[in-house]
Amino acid sequence: DSGVTQTPKHLITATGQRVTLRCSPRSGDLSVYWYQQSLDQGLQFLIQYYNGEERAKGNILERFSAQQFPDLHSELNLSSLELGDSALYFCASSATSGSYNEQFFGPGTRLTVL
Amino acid sequence: TQLLEQSPQFLSIQEGENLTVYCNSSSVFSSLQWYRQEPGEGPVLLVTVVTGGEVKKLKRLTFQFGDARKDSSLHITAAQTGDTGLYLCAGARSNSGYALNFGKGTSLLVTP
């Protein structure tokens, strides 16, 4: 158990809908990262927050957004969903945002868009 | 664009054999991490290497970071069936907020 929690575990929805994925980092960790894992692309970085502020952006679509709240939990919002958004979404946390920070991953949310 | 290339993509060996997985890039990384992932679960951190030329040993696993900090390898001695899984290398760079760039992974199957 990494100490990072994610809900829900599974999510099934239809195209065009909007969903929210939730992540609670390890106790004391200030940095949260979101990743998407699909069969063809592997694990891809989406976005990072550090202590409530956006720190870095990766391959995140404009239909996707995220935020980190004062209690440090984070939410990833996916809207106007398409079939291709079906994937595993992981949250990771680390104590800092420096180069030597070690990231610990949650169990993931499996999103299926029908 | 995949910054990190892992090889081999698939590996099937028998218990007791040795193996090496490679992770290569043309980019320099501040640090490199190795993870193991089971189907449907999150990656589990095995090790972090930060210094060029660094070698770290965890029981039967030996990790090496290249001198130029562009490549890494994972060597497993006397593989066991419990080593079966997807091995991922991931590099962090300062120009991307130290977010991890992952390789596509090496899927290892160890049979009795």
mmCIF file with all atom_site columns, C-alpha atoms in Angstrom, chain A residues 27-101:
data_model
loop_
_atom_site.group_PDB
_atom_site.id
_atom_site.type_symbol
_atom_site.label_atom_id
_atom_site.label_alt_id
_atom_site.label_comp_id
_atom_site.label_asym_id
_atom_site.label_entity_id
_atom_site.label_seq_id
_atom_site.pdbx_PDB_ins_code
_atom_site.Cartn_x
_atom_site.Cartn_y
_atom_site.Cartn_z
_atom_site.occupancy
_atom_site.B_iso_or_equiv
_atom_site.pdbx_formal_charge
_atom_site.auth_seq_id
_atom_site.auth_comp_id
_atom_site.auth_asym_id
_atom_site.auth_atom_id
_atom_site.pdbx_PDB_model_num
ATOM 1  C CA . SER A 1 27  ? 0.289   12.077 4.423   1.00 0.00 ? 27  SER A CA 1
ATOM 2  C CA . GLY A 1 28  ? 2.686   15.008 4.263   1.00 0.00 ? 28  GLY A CA 1
ATOM 3  C CA . ASP A 1 29  ? 3.183   14.959 0.481   1.00 0.00 ? 29  ASP A CA 1
ATOM 4  C CA . LEU A 1 30  ? 2.634   18.336 -1.172  1.00 0.00 ? 30  LEU A CA 1
ATOM 5  C CA . SER A 1 31  ? 2.964   17.358 -4.813  1.00 0.00 ? 31  SER A CA 1
ATOM 6  C CA . VAL A 1 32  ? 0.360   15.489 -6.861  1.00 0.00 ? 32  VAL A CA 1
ATOM 7  C CA . TYR A 1 33  ? 0.827   14.195 -10.390 1.00 0.00 ? 33  TYR A CA 1
ATOM 8  C CA . TRP A 1 34  ? -1.795  12.765 -12.756 1.00 0.00 ? 34  TRP A CA 1
ATOM 9  C CA . TYR A 1 35  ? -0.931  10.154 -15.398 1.00 0.00 ? 35  TYR A CA 1
ATOM 10 C CA . GLN A 1 36  ? -2.921  8.360  -18.070 1.00 0.00 ? 36  GLN A CA 1
ATOM 11 C CA . GLN A 1 37  ? -2.082  4.792  -19.079 1.00 0.00 ? 37  GLN A CA 1
ATOM 12 C CA . SER A 1 38  ? -3.385  3.307  -22.303 1.00 0.00 ? 38  SER A CA 1
ATOM 13 C CA . LEU A 1 39  ? -2.283  0.175  -24.126 1.00 0.00 ? 39  LEU A CA 1
ATOM 14 C CA . ASP A 1 40  ? -0.781  1.994  -27.096 1.00 0.00 ? 40  ASP A CA 1
ATOM 15 C CA . GLN A 1 41  ? 0.722   5.060  -25.375 1.00 0.00 ? 41  GLN A CA 1
ATOM 16 C CA . GLY A 1 42  ? 1.899   3.646  -22.075 1.00 0.00 ? 42  GLY A CA 1
ATOM 17 C CA . LEU A 1 43  ? 2.044   5.947  -19.042 1.00 0.00 ? 43  LEU A CA 1
ATOM 18 C CA . GLN A 1 44  ? 1.756   9.611  -20.017 1.00 0.00 ? 44  GLN A CA 1
ATOM 19 C CA . PHE A 1 45  ? 2.107   12.584 -17.689 1.00 0.00 ? 45  PHE A CA 1
ATOM 20 C CA . LEU A 1 46  ? -0.914  14.888 -17.639 1.00 0.00 ? 46  LEU A CA 1
ATOM 21 C CA . ILE A 1 47  ? -0.451  17.572 -14.987 1.00 0.00 ? 47  ILE A CA 1
ATOM 22 C CA . GLN A 1 48  ? 1.240   18.353 -11.672 1.00 0.00 ? 48  GLN A CA 1
ATOM 23 C CA . TYR A 1 49  ? 0.166   20.403 -8.670  1.00 0.00 ? 49  TYR A CA 1
ATOM 24 C CA . TYR A 1 50  ? 2.352   21.492 -5.803  1.00 0.00 ? 50  TYR A CA 1
ATOM 25 C CA . ASN A 1 51  ? 0.779   22.824 -2.619  1.00 0.00 ? 51  ASN A CA 1
ATOM 26 C CA . GLY A 1 52  ? -2.338  23.947 -4.442  1.00 0.00 ? 52  GLY A CA 1
ATOM 27 C CA . GLU A 1 53  ? -0.721  25.489 -7.493  1.00 0.00 ? 53  GLU A CA 1
ATOM 28 C CA . GLU A 1 54  ? -0.242  24.107 -10.970 1.00 0.00 ? 54  GLU A CA 1
ATOM 29 C CA . ARG A 1 55  ? 3.456   23.329 -11.470 1.00 0.00 ? 55  ARG A CA 1
ATOM 30 C CA . ALA A 1 56  ? 3.781   21.529 -14.799 1.00 0.00 ? 56  ALA A CA 1
ATOM 31 C CA . LYS A 1 57  ? 1.634   20.414 -17.710 1.00 0.00 ? 57  LYS A CA 1
ATOM 32 C CA . GLY A 1 58  ? 2.146   17.443 -19.951 1.00 0.00 ? 58  GLY A CA 1
ATOM 33 C CA . ASN A 1 59  ? -0.056  15.895 -22.615 1.00 0.00 ? 59  ASN A CA 1
ATOM 34 C CA . ILE A 1 60  ? -3.310  17.069 -21.095 1.00 0.00 ? 60  ILE A CA 1
ATOM 35 C CA . LEU A 1 61  ? -6.254  17.762 -23.398 1.00 0.00 ? 61  LEU A CA 1
ATOM 36 C CA . GLU A 1 62  ? -8.189  21.017 -23.118 1.00 0.00 ? 62  GLU A CA 1
ATOM 37 C CA . ARG A 1 63  ? -11.265 18.947 -22.189 1.00 0.00 ? 63  ARG A CA 1
ATOM 38 C CA . PHE A 1 64  ? -9.413  17.840 -19.059 1.00 0.00 ? 64  PHE A CA 1
ATOM 39 C CA . SER A 1 65  ? -8.717  19.972 -16.010 1.00 0.00 ? 65  SER A CA 1
ATOM 40 C CA . ALA A 1 66  ? -7.475  19.437 -12.496 1.00 0.00 ? 66  ALA A CA 1
ATOM 41 C CA . GLN A 1 67  ? -7.118  21.194 -9.184  1.00 0.00 ? 67  GLN A CA 1
ATOM 42 C CA . GLN A 1 68  ? -5.576  20.662 -5.784  1.00 0.00 ? 68  GLN A CA 1
ATOM 43 C CA . PHE A 1 69  ? -7.504  21.722 -2.724  1.00 0.00 ? 69  PHE A CA 1
ATOM 44 C CA . PRO A 1 70  ? -6.253  23.232 0.565   1.00 0.00 ? 70  PRO A CA 1
ATOM 45 C CA . ASP A 1 71  ? -6.323  19.797 2.211   1.00 0.00 ? 71  ASP A CA 1
ATOM 46 C CA . LEU A 1 72  ? -4.015  18.695 -0.660  1.00 0.00 ? 72  LEU A CA 1
ATOM 47 C CA . HIS A 1 73  ? -6.380  16.212 -2.244  1.00 0.00 ? 73  HIS A CA 1
ATOM 48 C CA . SER A 1 74  ? -6.718  16.583 -5.991  1.00 0.00 ? 74  SER A CA 1
ATOM 49 C CA . GLU A 1 75  ? -9.430  16.080 -8.576  1.00 0.00 ? 75  GLU A CA 1
ATOM 50 C CA . LEU A 1 76  ? -9.118  15.424 -12.285 1.00 0.00 ? 76  LEU A CA 1
ATOM 51 C CA . ASN A 1 77  ? -12.122 16.489 -14.339 1.00 0.00 ? 77  ASN A CA 1
ATOM 52 C CA . LEU A 1 78  ? -12.692 14.911 -17.738 1.00 0.00 ? 78  LEU A CA 1
ATOM 53 C CA . SER A 1 79  ? -15.430 16.378 -19.929 1.00 0.00 ? 79  SER A CA 1
ATOM 54 C CA . SER A 1 80  ? -16.979 15.753 -23.349 1.00 0.00 ? 80  SER A CA 1
ATOM 55 C CA . LEU A 1 81  ? -15.684 12.228 -23.049 1.00 0.00 ? 81  LEU A CA 1
ATOM 56 C CA . GLU A 1 82  ? -14.693 10.273 -26.136 1.00 0.00 ? 82  GLU A CA 1
ATOM 57 C CA . LEU A 1 83  ? -14.126 6.566  -26.655 1.00 0.00 ? 83  LEU A CA 1
ATOM 58 C CA . GLY A 1 84  ? -10.396 7.205  -26.807 1.00 0.00 ? 84  GLY A CA 1
ATOM 59 C CA . ASP A 1 85  ? -10.390 8.556  -23.258 1.00 0.00 ? 85  ASP A CA 1
ATOM 60 C CA . SER A 1 86  ? -10.906 5.036  -21.943 1.00 0.00 ? 86  SER A CA 1
ATOM 61 C CA . ALA A 1 87  ? -7.772  4.288  -19.942 1.00 0.00 ? 87  ALA A CA 1
ATOM 62 C CA . LEU A 1 88  ? -6.309  3.836  -16.494 1.00 0.00 ? 88  LEU A CA 1
ATOM 63 C CA . TYR A 1 89  ? -5.778  7.132  -14.692 1.00 0.00 ? 89  TYR A CA 1
ATOM 64 C CA . PHE A 1 90  ? -3.170  7.229  -11.951 1.00 0.00 ? 90  PHE A CA 1
ATOM 65 C CA . CYS A 1 91  ? -2.380  9.770  -9.339  1.00 0.00 ? 91  CYS A CA 1
ATOM 66 C CA . ALA A 1 92  ? 1.075   9.911  -7.745  1.00 0.00 ? 92  ALA A CA 1
ATOM 67 C CA . SER A 1 93  ? 2.358   11.990 -4.872  1.00 0.00 ? 93  SER A CA 1
ATOM 68 C CA . SER A 1 94  ? 5.753   13.092 -3.655  1.00 0.00 ? 94  SER A CA 1
ATOM 69 C CA . ALA A 1 95  ? 7.048   15.091 -0.725  1.00 0.00 ? 95  ALA A CA 1
ATOM 70 C CA . THR A 1 96  ? 8.495   17.860 -2.876  1.00 0.00 ? 96  THR A CA 1
ATOM 71 C CA . SER A 1 97  ? 8.694   18.717 -6.544  1.00 0.00 ? 97  SER A CA 1
ATOM 72 C CA . GLY A 1 98  ? 12.456  18.576 -6.978  1.00 0.00 ? 98  GLY A CA 1
ATOM 73 C CA . SER A 1 99  ? 14.489  16.248 -9.134  1.00 0.00 ? 99  SER A CA 1
ATOM 74 C CA . TYR A 1 100 ? 15.121  13.707 -6.418  1.00 0.00 ? 100 TYR A CA 1
ATOM 75 C CA . ASN A 1 101 ? 11.547  13.368 -5.343  1.00 0.00 ? 101 ASN A CA 1
#
